[in-house]
Amino acid sequence: MSEDYRNMWKNLELDLAAHDALLEVLSKGYQDIYLAQKNRPEGMKYFDFVMSEVHGLRIKELMDEKAAGRKVIGSFCVFVPEEIVRAADASLVGLCAGADFAMEEVERLLPRNTCSLVKSAFGFSLAKVCPYMECSDMIVGENTCDGKKKSYETLNDLVPNLYVMDLPQMKSVEGRALLKAEYLRFKEAVEKLTGIRIDADRLKKGIEIVNEKRKAVHRLSLLRKANPASISGLDALLANQVYFYDDPARFIDSVNKISDELEARVEKKEGVAPESTPRILISGCPMAVPNWKLPWIIETAGAVIVGEESCVGERGTRNLTDDSGNTLEELMEAIVDRYFKVDCAIFTPNPDRLEHIVEMAETYRADGVIHYGLQFCQPYLMEAIPVEKALEAKNIPALRIETDYSEEDVGQLRTRIEAFVELIR
Ligand code: BJ8
């Protein structure tokens, strides 16, 4: 690791020893899970590089942007409108974390029965190991599930630059009005932070950047309809994870390059697994880096993942924002319309999600759906039951998994998943 990076981490006040330990685990996990795969597209080399530099080069780029007067905003949820952030020449980075860290300290602040995603973000903050968190000029929390909502009261003491967004829980007229009011308040907060007034031209540009990112991942996703599958679910998940960190222009270019390669593979009927391989759709809670446990088990149990109904996946990127408006008001309305369609399980009722899961299973020709719920995540665990029923009604086999970030249940999960894969084979 270069001395420059160590100095950069020191300046960000990271705990260098703990950070070294994290990087070691990350690199080992990446080698064992990602680099052990066979038949990977050449284009994945870019994502391997991104991962090898995820706390290095990318942080340096963000620090350079900050030195040039631009701001970095961190977020935990796909409801934070990136269009508004980009309109103010700022960068949005995802802060959700996918590994247990400093759990003893975390459990002094949060009940043990809090979901891993929330605990992990606290662990990364308490242990001072996340350079994204430390370099963020503003961190946006949001009132979604109870775990997040209440934990931000405590996070407020650890992160002085926390901004909390109030989100609706129902898709009603009042719910939409709340979302609009909150997005207008967020726009003002971003303007204050950056010193940039967001006008229609800037917002149009912001929408264009984010739509291009979405279009690139849509192109990659649609290529996954083909049989044999041209890319593994692990690799496609990685692209979806990198979506939250990378420089937008470089990300779009890299995803399009890999899609060119996949197109050629599809034409030649070349795949990462034989045509007879059972195809799985994953649905449920988001999977942040380096939470690769479940996809790794599925794909080493003889199946291939062909889609992710998740915020780190299609739920997060499904719709484009209409950029045809010419006034600030019209463009803000379009942003509200776009995000109001996100079918997170914190909404009640949430019938759109059930429809989308069935639609995705059909589009990607999945033989079965594995629903992934994090332990103690009430919204997704509760919704797993109607999801299973909706799939049953369409004769699509489903398996409900409840897990966390630990390694303890790997054997048990493997047994259940192997049995499911045999069933749908
Ligand atoms: S839009 S899914 S990113 S809230 S796993 S913390 S729900 S207890 S992450 Fe999410 Fe936004 Fe919704 Fe998406 Fe709570 Fe469940 Fe934990 Fe969760």
Short mmCIF file of C-alpha atoms and ligand atoms in Angstrom, two decimals:
data_model
loop_
_atom_site.label_atom_id
_atom_site.label_comp_id
_atom_site.label_asym_id
_atom_site.label_seq_id
_atom_site.Cartn_x
_atom_site.Cartn_y
_atom_site.Cartn_z
CA MET A 1 0.00 0.00 0.00
CA SER A 2 1.54 3.31 -0.99
CA GLU A 3 2.71 5.82 1.60
CA ASP A 4 0.48 8.45 -0.05
CA TYR A 5 -2.61 6.40 0.69
CA ARG A 6 -1.55 5.86 4.29
CA ASN A 7 -1.10 9.59 4.72
CA MET A 8 -4.49 10.20 3.15
CA TRP A 9 -6.15 7.75 5.56
CA LYS A 10 -4.27 9.31 8.45
CA ASN A 11 -5.53 12.74 7.42
CA LEU A 12 -9.05 11.32 7.35
CA GLU A 13 -8.41 10.19 10.93
CA LEU A 14 -8.95 6.51 10.14
CA ASP A 15 -7.72 3.98 12.68
CA LEU A 16 -4.90 2.60 10.53
CA ALA A 17 -4.49 -0.72 12.34
CA ALA A 18 -8.23 -1.48 12.24
CA HIS A 19 -8.38 -0.29 8.64
CA ASP A 20 -5.50 -2.60 7.65
CA ALA A 21 -7.40 -5.48 9.24
CA LEU A 22 -10.53 -4.60 7.25
CA LEU A 23 -8.62 -4.37 3.97
CA GLU A 24 -7.05 -7.74 4.63
CA VAL A 25 -10.44 -9.40 5.17
CA LEU A 26 -11.84 -7.65 2.11
CA SER A 27 -8.98 -8.71 -0.11
CA LYS A 28 -9.08 -12.32 1.11
CA GLY A 29 -12.87 -12.49 0.63
CA TYR A 30 -12.54 -11.03 -2.85
CA GLN A 31 -9.90 -13.54 -3.87
CA ASP A 32 -11.79 -16.52 -2.49
CA ILE A 33 -15.16 -15.51 -3.88
CA TYR A 34 -14.58 -13.40 -6.98
CA LEU A 35 -11.23 -14.42 -8.37
CA ALA A 36 -12.04 -18.11 -7.88
CA GLN A 37 -14.84 -17.88 -10.47
CA LYS A 38 -14.34 -19.40 -13.93
CA ASN A 39 -15.12 -17.93 -17.35
CA ARG A 40 -15.42 -14.35 -16.16
CA PRO A 41 -15.84 -11.69 -18.85
CA GLU A 42 -12.64 -9.74 -19.56
CA GLY A 43 -14.51 -6.54 -18.69
CA MET A 44 -14.66 -7.63 -15.05
CA LYS A 45 -10.99 -6.70 -14.81
CA TYR A 46 -12.10 -3.10 -14.47
CA PHE A 47 -14.29 -3.99 -11.49
CA ASP A 48 -11.46 -6.04 -9.96
CA PHE A 49 -9.33 -2.92 -10.26
CA VAL A 50 -12.04 -0.76 -8.67
CA MET A 51 -12.28 -3.16 -5.76
CA SER A 52 -8.52 -3.26 -5.31
CA GLU A 53 -8.55 0.56 -5.16
CA VAL A 54 -11.86 1.07 -3.39
CA HIS A 55 -10.24 2.75 -0.40
CA GLY A 56 -7.30 4.05 -2.41
CA LEU A 57 -7.64 5.66 -5.81
CA ARG A 58 -11.36 6.40 -5.54
CA ILE A 59 -10.89 8.13 -2.19
CA LYS A 60 -7.99 10.09 -3.62
CA GLU A 61 -10.24 11.22 -6.48
CA LEU A 62 -12.92 12.32 -4.03
CA MET A 63 -10.31 14.15 -1.93
CA ASP A 64 -9.08 15.90 -5.08
CA GLU A 65 -12.66 16.93 -5.86
CA LYS A 66 -12.98 18.30 -2.34
CA ALA A 67 -9.71 20.20 -2.71
CA ALA A 68 -11.18 21.77 -5.85
CA GLY A 69 -14.18 22.96 -3.81
CA ARG A 70 -16.66 20.19 -4.63
CA LYS A 71 -18.58 18.33 -1.93
CA VAL A 72 -19.13 14.67 -1.15
CA ILE A 73 -22.47 13.47 0.21
CA GLY A 74 -22.90 10.02 1.74
CA SER A 75 -26.19 8.14 1.83
CA PHE A 76 -27.74 4.93 3.14
CA CYS A 77 -30.76 4.71 0.87
CA VAL A 78 -31.75 4.84 -2.78
CA PHE A 79 -34.40 7.42 -1.90
CA VAL A 80 -31.70 10.11 -1.70
CA PRO A 81 -32.04 11.75 -5.13
CA GLU A 82 -28.64 11.68 -6.80
CA GLU A 83 -29.92 14.05 -9.50
CA ILE A 84 -30.03 16.92 -6.96
CA VAL A 85 -26.54 16.10 -5.68
CA ARG A 86 -25.05 15.98 -9.20
CA ALA A 87 -26.86 19.23 -10.09
CA ALA A 88 -24.71 20.93 -7.46
CA ASP A 89 -21.48 19.39 -8.84
CA ALA A 90 -21.24 17.19 -5.77
CA SER A 91 -20.67 13.41 -5.59
CA LEU A 92 -23.00 10.94 -3.94
CA VAL A 93 -21.49 7.82 -2.36
CA GLY A 94 -23.21 4.84 -0.76
CA LEU A 95 -22.38 4.25 2.88
CA CYS A 96 -24.23 1.02 3.57
CA ALA A 97 -21.73 -1.55 4.75
CA GLY A 98 -21.77 -5.28 4.28
CA ALA A 99 -19.54 -6.65 7.04
CA ASP A 100 -19.60 -6.94 10.82
CA PHE A 101 -17.05 -4.69 12.47
CA ALA A 102 -16.51 -3.58 16.08
CA MET A 103 -19.69 -5.43 17.09
CA GLU A 104 -19.00 -5.20 20.81
CA GLU A 105 -18.91 -1.41 20.68
CA VAL A 106 -21.93 -1.35 18.37
CA GLU A 107 -23.99 -3.45 20.75
CA ARG A 108 -23.31 -0.97 23.52
CA LEU A 109 -25.20 1.59 21.45
CA LEU A 110 -27.79 -0.50 19.63
CA PRO A 111 -29.85 -3.51 20.67
CA ARG A 112 -28.40 -6.81 19.55
CA ASN A 113 -31.52 -7.51 17.54
CA THR A 114 -30.87 -4.72 15.04
CA CYS A 115 -30.30 -5.70 11.40
CA SER A 116 -26.73 -6.24 10.20
CA LEU A 117 -26.92 -3.38 7.73
CA VAL A 118 -27.51 -0.79 10.43
CA LYS A 119 -25.06 -2.38 12.86
CA SER A 120 -22.40 -2.53 10.18
CA ALA A 121 -22.67 1.18 9.35
CA PHE A 122 -22.28 1.94 13.06
CA GLY A 123 -19.32 -0.44 13.33
CA PHE A 124 -17.55 1.21 10.41
CA SER A 125 -18.15 4.63 11.94
CA LEU A 126 -17.14 3.67 15.50
CA ALA A 127 -14.03 1.81 14.38
CA LYS A 128 -13.06 4.63 12.00
CA VAL A 129 -12.45 2.34 9.05
CA CYS A 130 -14.64 3.84 6.32
CA PRO A 131 -12.93 6.58 4.30
CA TYR A 132 -16.21 7.28 2.43
CA MET A 133 -17.92 8.12 5.69
CA GLU A 134 -14.99 10.21 6.90
CA CYS A 135 -14.70 12.19 3.68
CA SER A 136 -18.41 12.96 3.40
CA ASP A 137 -19.32 16.61 3.94
CA MET A 138 -22.91 15.61 4.62
CA ILE A 139 -24.36 12.23 5.54
CA VAL A 140 -28.00 11.68 4.70
CA GLY A 141 -30.03 9.35 6.86
CA GLU A 142 -33.69 8.70 6.15
CA ASN A 143 -36.75 7.71 8.14
CA THR A 144 -37.52 4.41 6.47
CA CYS A 145 -37.59 1.34 8.72
CA ASP A 146 -37.71 1.71 12.51
CA GLY A 147 -34.16 0.40 12.85
CA LYS A 148 -32.70 3.13 10.68
CA LYS A 149 -35.01 5.85 11.97
CA LYS A 150 -34.21 5.30 15.64
CA SER A 151 -30.54 4.52 15.14
CA TYR A 152 -29.97 7.93 13.52
CA GLU A 153 -30.76 9.52 16.88
CA THR A 154 -27.64 7.77 18.17
CA LEU A 155 -25.62 8.20 14.98
CA ASN A 156 -26.15 11.91 15.36
CA ASP A 157 -23.69 11.87 18.27
CA LEU A 158 -21.04 10.13 16.15
CA VAL A 159 -21.56 12.00 12.91
CA PRO A 160 -22.04 15.73 13.35
CA ASN A 161 -22.91 16.33 9.69
CA LEU A 162 -25.94 14.01 9.68
CA TYR A 163 -29.01 15.22 7.79
CA VAL A 164 -32.22 13.24 8.22
CA MET A 165 -34.80 13.00 5.47
CA ASP A 166 -38.39 12.18 6.38
CA LEU A 167 -39.86 9.66 3.95
CA PRO A 168 -43.49 8.66 3.45
CA GLN A 169 -44.69 5.16 4.27
CA MET A 170 -47.79 5.16 2.07
CA LYS A 171 -48.24 5.80 -1.64
CA SER A 172 -51.00 8.33 -1.04
CA VAL A 173 -51.52 11.94 -2.17
CA GLU A 174 -50.25 13.01 1.25
CA GLY A 175 -47.29 10.65 0.94
CA ARG A 176 -46.28 12.16 -2.38
CA ALA A 177 -46.66 15.69 -0.97
CA LEU A 178 -44.33 14.76 1.90
CA LEU A 179 -41.76 13.34 -0.53
CA LYS A 180 -41.89 16.51 -2.61
CA ALA A 181 -41.54 18.76 0.44
CA GLU A 182 -38.57 16.70 1.65
CA TYR A 183 -36.85 16.81 -1.75
CA LEU A 184 -37.27 20.59 -1.85
CA ARG A 185 -35.81 20.82 1.67
CA PHE A 186 -32.94 18.55 0.59
CA LYS A 187 -32.30 20.71 -2.48
CA GLU A 188 -31.97 23.74 -0.22
CA ALA A 189 -29.61 21.87 2.12
CA VAL A 190 -27.43 20.82 -0.84
CA GLU A 191 -27.41 24.39 -2.14
CA LYS A 192 -26.35 25.64 1.27
CA LEU A 193 -23.61 23.02 1.56
CA THR A 194 -22.19 23.59 -1.92
CA GLY A 195 -22.91 27.31 -2.32
CA ILE A 196 -24.45 26.49 -5.72
CA ARG A 197 -27.97 27.51 -6.70
CA ILE A 198 -29.63 24.65 -8.53
CA ASP A 199 -31.49 25.97 -11.57
CA ALA A 200 -33.35 24.09 -14.31
CA ASP A 201 -30.23 23.68 -16.48
CA ARG A 202 -28.19 22.24 -13.64
CA LEU A 203 -30.99 19.88 -12.62
CA LYS A 204 -31.44 18.70 -16.21
CA LYS A 205 -27.73 17.91 -16.32
CA GLY A 206 -27.97 16.06 -12.99
CA ILE A 207 -30.89 14.00 -14.30
CA GLU A 208 -28.98 13.22 -17.49
CA ILE A 209 -25.93 11.89 -15.60
CA VAL A 210 -27.97 9.63 -13.34
CA ASN A 211 -30.21 8.40 -16.18
CA GLU A 212 -27.12 7.44 -18.19
CA LYS A 213 -25.88 5.37 -15.24
CA ARG A 214 -29.25 3.67 -15.03
CA LYS A 215 -29.41 3.03 -18.78
CA ALA A 216 -25.99 1.36 -18.65
CA VAL A 217 -27.08 -1.04 -15.89
CA HIS A 218 -30.39 -1.69 -17.65
CA ARG A 219 -28.45 -2.78 -20.73
CA LEU A 220 -26.33 -5.15 -18.67
CA SER A 221 -29.40 -6.53 -16.86
CA LEU A 222 -31.32 -7.27 -20.04
CA LEU A 223 -28.41 -9.31 -21.37
CA ARG A 224 -28.95 -11.62 -18.42
CA LYS A 225 -32.17 -12.88 -19.99
CA ALA A 226 -30.10 -15.08 -22.29
CA ASN A 227 -29.47 -18.74 -21.64
CA PRO A 228 -26.69 -19.72 -21.02
CA ALA A 229 -26.05 -16.84 -18.63
CA SER A 230 -23.23 -14.71 -19.97
CA ILE A 231 -22.21 -13.29 -16.58
CA SER A 232 -22.40 -14.66 -13.05
CA GLY A 233 -24.74 -13.14 -10.50
CA LEU A 234 -21.75 -12.33 -8.31
CA ASP A 235 -20.15 -10.26 -11.07
CA ALA A 236 -23.40 -8.51 -11.96
CA LEU A 237 -23.95 -7.74 -8.27
CA LEU A 238 -20.48 -6.22 -8.11
CA ALA A 239 -21.33 -3.84 -10.96
CA ASN A 240 -24.47 -2.85 -9.05
CA GLN A 241 -22.41 -2.28 -5.91
CA VAL A 242 -19.78 -0.20 -7.72
CA TYR A 243 -22.66 1.94 -9.09
CA PHE A 244 -22.76 3.59 -5.65
CA TYR A 245 -19.09 4.68 -5.55
CA ASP A 246 -17.60 5.14 -8.95
CA ASP A 247 -17.08 8.20 -11.08
CA PRO A 248 -20.27 8.24 -13.24
CA ALA A 249 -18.65 8.71 -16.67
CA ARG A 250 -16.09 5.96 -16.08
CA PHE A 251 -18.73 3.65 -14.64
CA ILE A 252 -21.04 4.12 -17.66
CA ASP A 253 -18.17 3.47 -20.04
CA SER A 254 -17.05 0.33 -18.20
CA VAL A 255 -20.55 -1.12 -17.95
CA ASN A 256 -21.13 -0.47 -21.65
CA LYS A 257 -17.83 -2.16 -22.49
CA ILE A 258 -18.74 -5.25 -20.53
CA SER A 259 -22.18 -5.24 -22.16
CA ASP A 260 -20.53 -5.21 -25.62
CA GLU A 261 -18.57 -8.25 -24.56
CA LEU A 262 -21.66 -9.97 -23.15
CA GLU A 263 -23.57 -9.28 -26.34
CA ALA A 264 -20.89 -11.14 -28.27
CA ARG A 265 -21.03 -13.98 -25.75
CA VAL A 266 -24.81 -14.22 -26.07
CA GLU A 267 -24.54 -14.35 -29.83
CA LYS A 268 -22.03 -17.19 -29.64
CA LYS A 269 -24.12 -18.88 -26.92
CA GLU A 270 -21.15 -18.74 -24.59
CA GLY A 271 -21.87 -18.65 -20.90
CA VAL A 272 -20.46 -18.83 -17.40
CA ALA A 273 -22.43 -22.03 -16.83
CA PRO A 274 -24.11 -24.62 -19.10
CA GLU A 275 -27.58 -23.98 -20.46
CA SER A 276 -29.10 -26.54 -18.09
CA THR A 277 -27.95 -24.61 -14.99
CA PRO A 278 -30.87 -23.63 -12.72
CA ARG A 279 -31.53 -19.89 -12.88
CA ILE A 280 -32.29 -17.94 -9.71
CA LEU A 281 -33.70 -14.51 -9.03
CA ILE A 282 -32.70 -12.98 -5.71
CA SER A 283 -35.19 -10.68 -4.04
CA GLY A 284 -35.11 -8.75 -0.79
CA CYS A 285 -32.77 -6.63 1.32
CA PRO A 286 -29.90 -4.72 -0.27
CA MET A 287 -26.44 -6.32 -0.40
CA ALA A 288 -23.64 -3.84 0.26
CA VAL A 289 -19.91 -4.55 -0.25
CA PRO A 290 -18.59 -7.03 0.91
CA ASN A 291 -21.81 -8.90 1.59
CA TRP A 292 -21.40 -11.66 -0.99
CA LYS A 293 -22.27 -14.60 1.25
CA LEU A 294 -25.64 -15.64 -0.19
CA PRO A 295 -24.84 -15.19 -3.91
CA TRP A 296 -21.59 -17.06 -3.37
CA ILE A 297 -23.42 -20.00 -1.74
CA ILE A 298 -26.06 -20.04 -4.50
CA GLU A 299 -23.55 -19.99 -7.33
CA THR A 300 -21.29 -22.60 -5.76
CA ALA A 301 -24.35 -24.79 -5.20
CA GLY A 302 -24.76 -25.25 -8.95
CA ALA A 303 -27.14 -22.40 -9.85
CA VAL A 304 -26.67 -19.07 -11.57
CA ILE A 305 -28.26 -15.80 -10.44
CA VAL A 306 -29.94 -13.92 -13.27
CA GLY A 307 -31.35 -10.87 -11.46
CA GLU A 308 -31.49 -8.94 -8.21
CA GLU A 309 -34.78 -7.47 -7.01
CA SER A 310 -32.99 -5.26 -4.55
CA CYS A 311 -31.94 -1.66 -3.97
CA VAL A 312 -28.47 -2.79 -4.99
CA GLY A 313 -30.04 -3.98 -8.22
CA GLU A 314 -33.19 -3.40 -10.15
CA ARG A 315 -35.36 -1.84 -7.41
CA GLY A 316 -32.80 0.92 -7.09
CA THR A 317 -32.28 1.60 -10.77
CA ARG A 318 -35.52 0.48 -12.45
CA ASN A 319 -37.01 3.79 -13.61
CA LEU A 320 -35.48 6.75 -15.42
CA THR A 321 -36.31 10.32 -14.41
CA ASP A 322 -38.26 12.18 -17.09
CA ASP A 323 -36.00 15.01 -18.28
CA SER A 324 -38.44 16.61 -20.71
CA GLY A 325 -39.45 19.44 -18.34
CA ASN A 326 -38.01 22.91 -18.84
CA THR A 327 -38.62 24.56 -15.50
CA LEU A 328 -37.20 23.75 -12.11
CA GLU A 329 -40.71 22.95 -10.88
CA GLU A 330 -41.35 20.49 -13.73
CA LEU A 331 -38.03 18.75 -13.21
CA MET A 332 -38.51 18.49 -9.44
CA GLU A 333 -41.95 16.98 -10.08
CA ALA A 334 -40.35 14.44 -12.41
CA ILE A 335 -37.82 13.50 -9.72
CA VAL A 336 -40.59 13.04 -7.15
CA ASP A 337 -42.57 10.91 -9.64
CA ARG A 338 -39.57 8.71 -10.31
CA TYR A 339 -38.67 8.03 -6.69
CA PHE A 340 -42.27 7.60 -5.59
CA LYS A 341 -42.31 4.41 -7.68
CA VAL A 342 -39.52 2.76 -5.64
CA ASP A 343 -41.26 -0.19 -3.99
CA CYS A 344 -39.28 -0.58 -0.78
CA ALA A 345 -40.92 -2.84 1.81
CA ILE A 346 -41.22 0.08 4.22
CA PHE A 347 -44.31 1.11 2.21
CA THR A 348 -47.69 -0.20 3.21
CA PRO A 349 -49.42 -1.67 1.34
CA ASN A 350 -46.77 -2.50 -1.27
CA PRO A 351 -48.42 -4.49 -4.07
CA ASP A 352 -46.10 -3.13 -6.80
CA ARG A 353 -43.18 -5.06 -5.38
CA LEU A 354 -45.02 -8.37 -5.65
CA GLU A 355 -45.83 -7.63 -9.28
CA HIS A 356 -42.26 -6.61 -10.01
CA ILE A 357 -40.83 -9.79 -8.53
CA VAL A 358 -43.11 -11.98 -10.65
CA GLU A 359 -42.37 -9.83 -13.70
CA MET A 360 -38.61 -10.08 -13.12
CA ALA A 361 -38.78 -13.86 -12.60
CA GLU A 362 -40.54 -14.13 -15.97
CA THR A 363 -38.32 -11.63 -17.80
CA TYR A 364 -35.07 -13.21 -16.65
CA ARG A 365 -36.48 -16.73 -17.08
CA ALA A 366 -35.76 -17.65 -13.48
CA ASP A 367 -36.53 -21.22 -12.41
CA GLY A 368 -36.92 -20.09 -8.81
CA VAL A 369 -36.71 -17.10 -6.48
CA ILE A 370 -34.67 -16.88 -3.31
CA HIS A 371 -35.97 -14.24 -0.94
CA TYR A 372 -33.20 -12.75 1.14
CA GLY A 373 -34.24 -11.17 4.43
CA LEU A 374 -31.76 -9.86 6.94
CA GLN A 375 -32.42 -11.06 10.45
CA PHE A 376 -34.46 -8.47 12.41
CA CYS A 377 -35.52 -6.65 9.23
CA GLN A 378 -39.26 -6.57 9.86
CA PRO A 379 -40.31 -4.95 6.56
CA TYR A 380 -38.64 -7.52 4.30
CA LEU A 381 -39.20 -10.56 6.52
CA MET A 382 -42.90 -9.77 6.80
CA GLU A 383 -43.23 -9.09 3.12
CA ALA A 384 -41.47 -12.38 2.30
CA ILE A 385 -44.72 -14.23 3.05
CA PRO A 386 -46.92 -12.40 0.49
CA VAL A 387 -43.99 -12.58 -1.94
CA GLU A 388 -43.93 -16.35 -1.59
CA LYS A 389 -47.70 -16.52 -2.08
CA ALA A 390 -47.58 -14.36 -5.21
CA LEU A 391 -44.89 -16.62 -6.66
CA GLU A 392 -46.77 -19.77 -5.70
CA ALA A 393 -49.79 -18.45 -7.57
CA LYS A 394 -47.62 -18.35 -10.69
CA ASN A 395 -46.06 -21.74 -9.99
CA ILE A 396 -42.64 -20.20 -9.42
CA PRO A 397 -40.74 -22.03 -6.66
CA ALA A 398 -39.53 -19.80 -3.84
CA LEU A 399 -37.21 -20.18 -0.88
CA ARG A 400 -37.19 -17.80 2.07
CA ILE A 401 -33.79 -17.16 3.63
CA GLU A 402 -33.19 -15.21 6.82
CA THR A 403 -29.58 -14.53 7.64
CA ASP A 404 -27.04 -11.96 8.80
CA TYR A 405 -23.43 -11.07 8.02
CA SER A 406 -21.85 -13.80 10.15
CA GLU A 407 -20.32 -16.99 8.77
CA GLU A 408 -22.01 -19.18 11.35
CA ASP A 409 -24.94 -20.30 9.23
CA VAL A 410 -23.02 -20.97 6.00
CA GLY A 411 -23.27 -24.77 6.32
CA GLN A 412 -26.95 -24.69 7.10
CA LEU A 413 -27.70 -22.25 4.27
CA ARG A 414 -25.72 -24.35 1.84
CA THR A 415 -27.78 -27.46 2.70
CA ARG A 416 -31.07 -25.62 2.18
CA ILE A 417 -29.95 -23.93 -1.02
CA GLU A 418 -28.53 -27.12 -2.52
CA ALA A 419 -31.86 -28.84 -1.84
CA PHE A 420 -33.72 -25.95 -3.51
CA VAL A 421 -31.42 -26.03 -6.54
CA GLU A 422 -32.02 -29.78 -6.88
CA LEU A 423 -35.76 -29.21 -6.65
CA ILE A 424 -35.85 -26.69 -9.49
CA ARG A 425 -33.27 -28.42 -11.66
S1 BJ8 B 1 -35.33 1.98 -0.30
S2 BJ8 B 1 -34.55 -1.23 1.09
S3 BJ8 B 1 -32.11 1.30 0.70
S4 BJ8 B 1 -34.74 1.64 3.15
S5 BJ8 B 1 -32.33 -4.25 5.95
S6 BJ8 B 1 -31.97 -1.05 7.32
S7 BJ8 B 1 -35.06 -2.01 5.75
S8 BJ8 B 1 -34.10 -3.36 8.86
S9 BJ8 B 1 -32.10 -1.02 3.74
FE1 BJ8 B 1 -33.31 0.15 2.29
FE2 BJ8 B 1 -33.89 2.52 1.26
FE3 BJ8 B 1 -35.75 0.65 1.47
FE4 BJ8 B 1 -33.82 0.38 -0.28
FE5 BJ8 B 1 -34.12 -1.46 7.72
FE6 BJ8 B 1 -34.36 -3.88 6.70
FE7 BJ8 B 1 -32.13 -3.17 7.87
FE8 BJ8 B 1 -32.83 -2.07 5.54
#
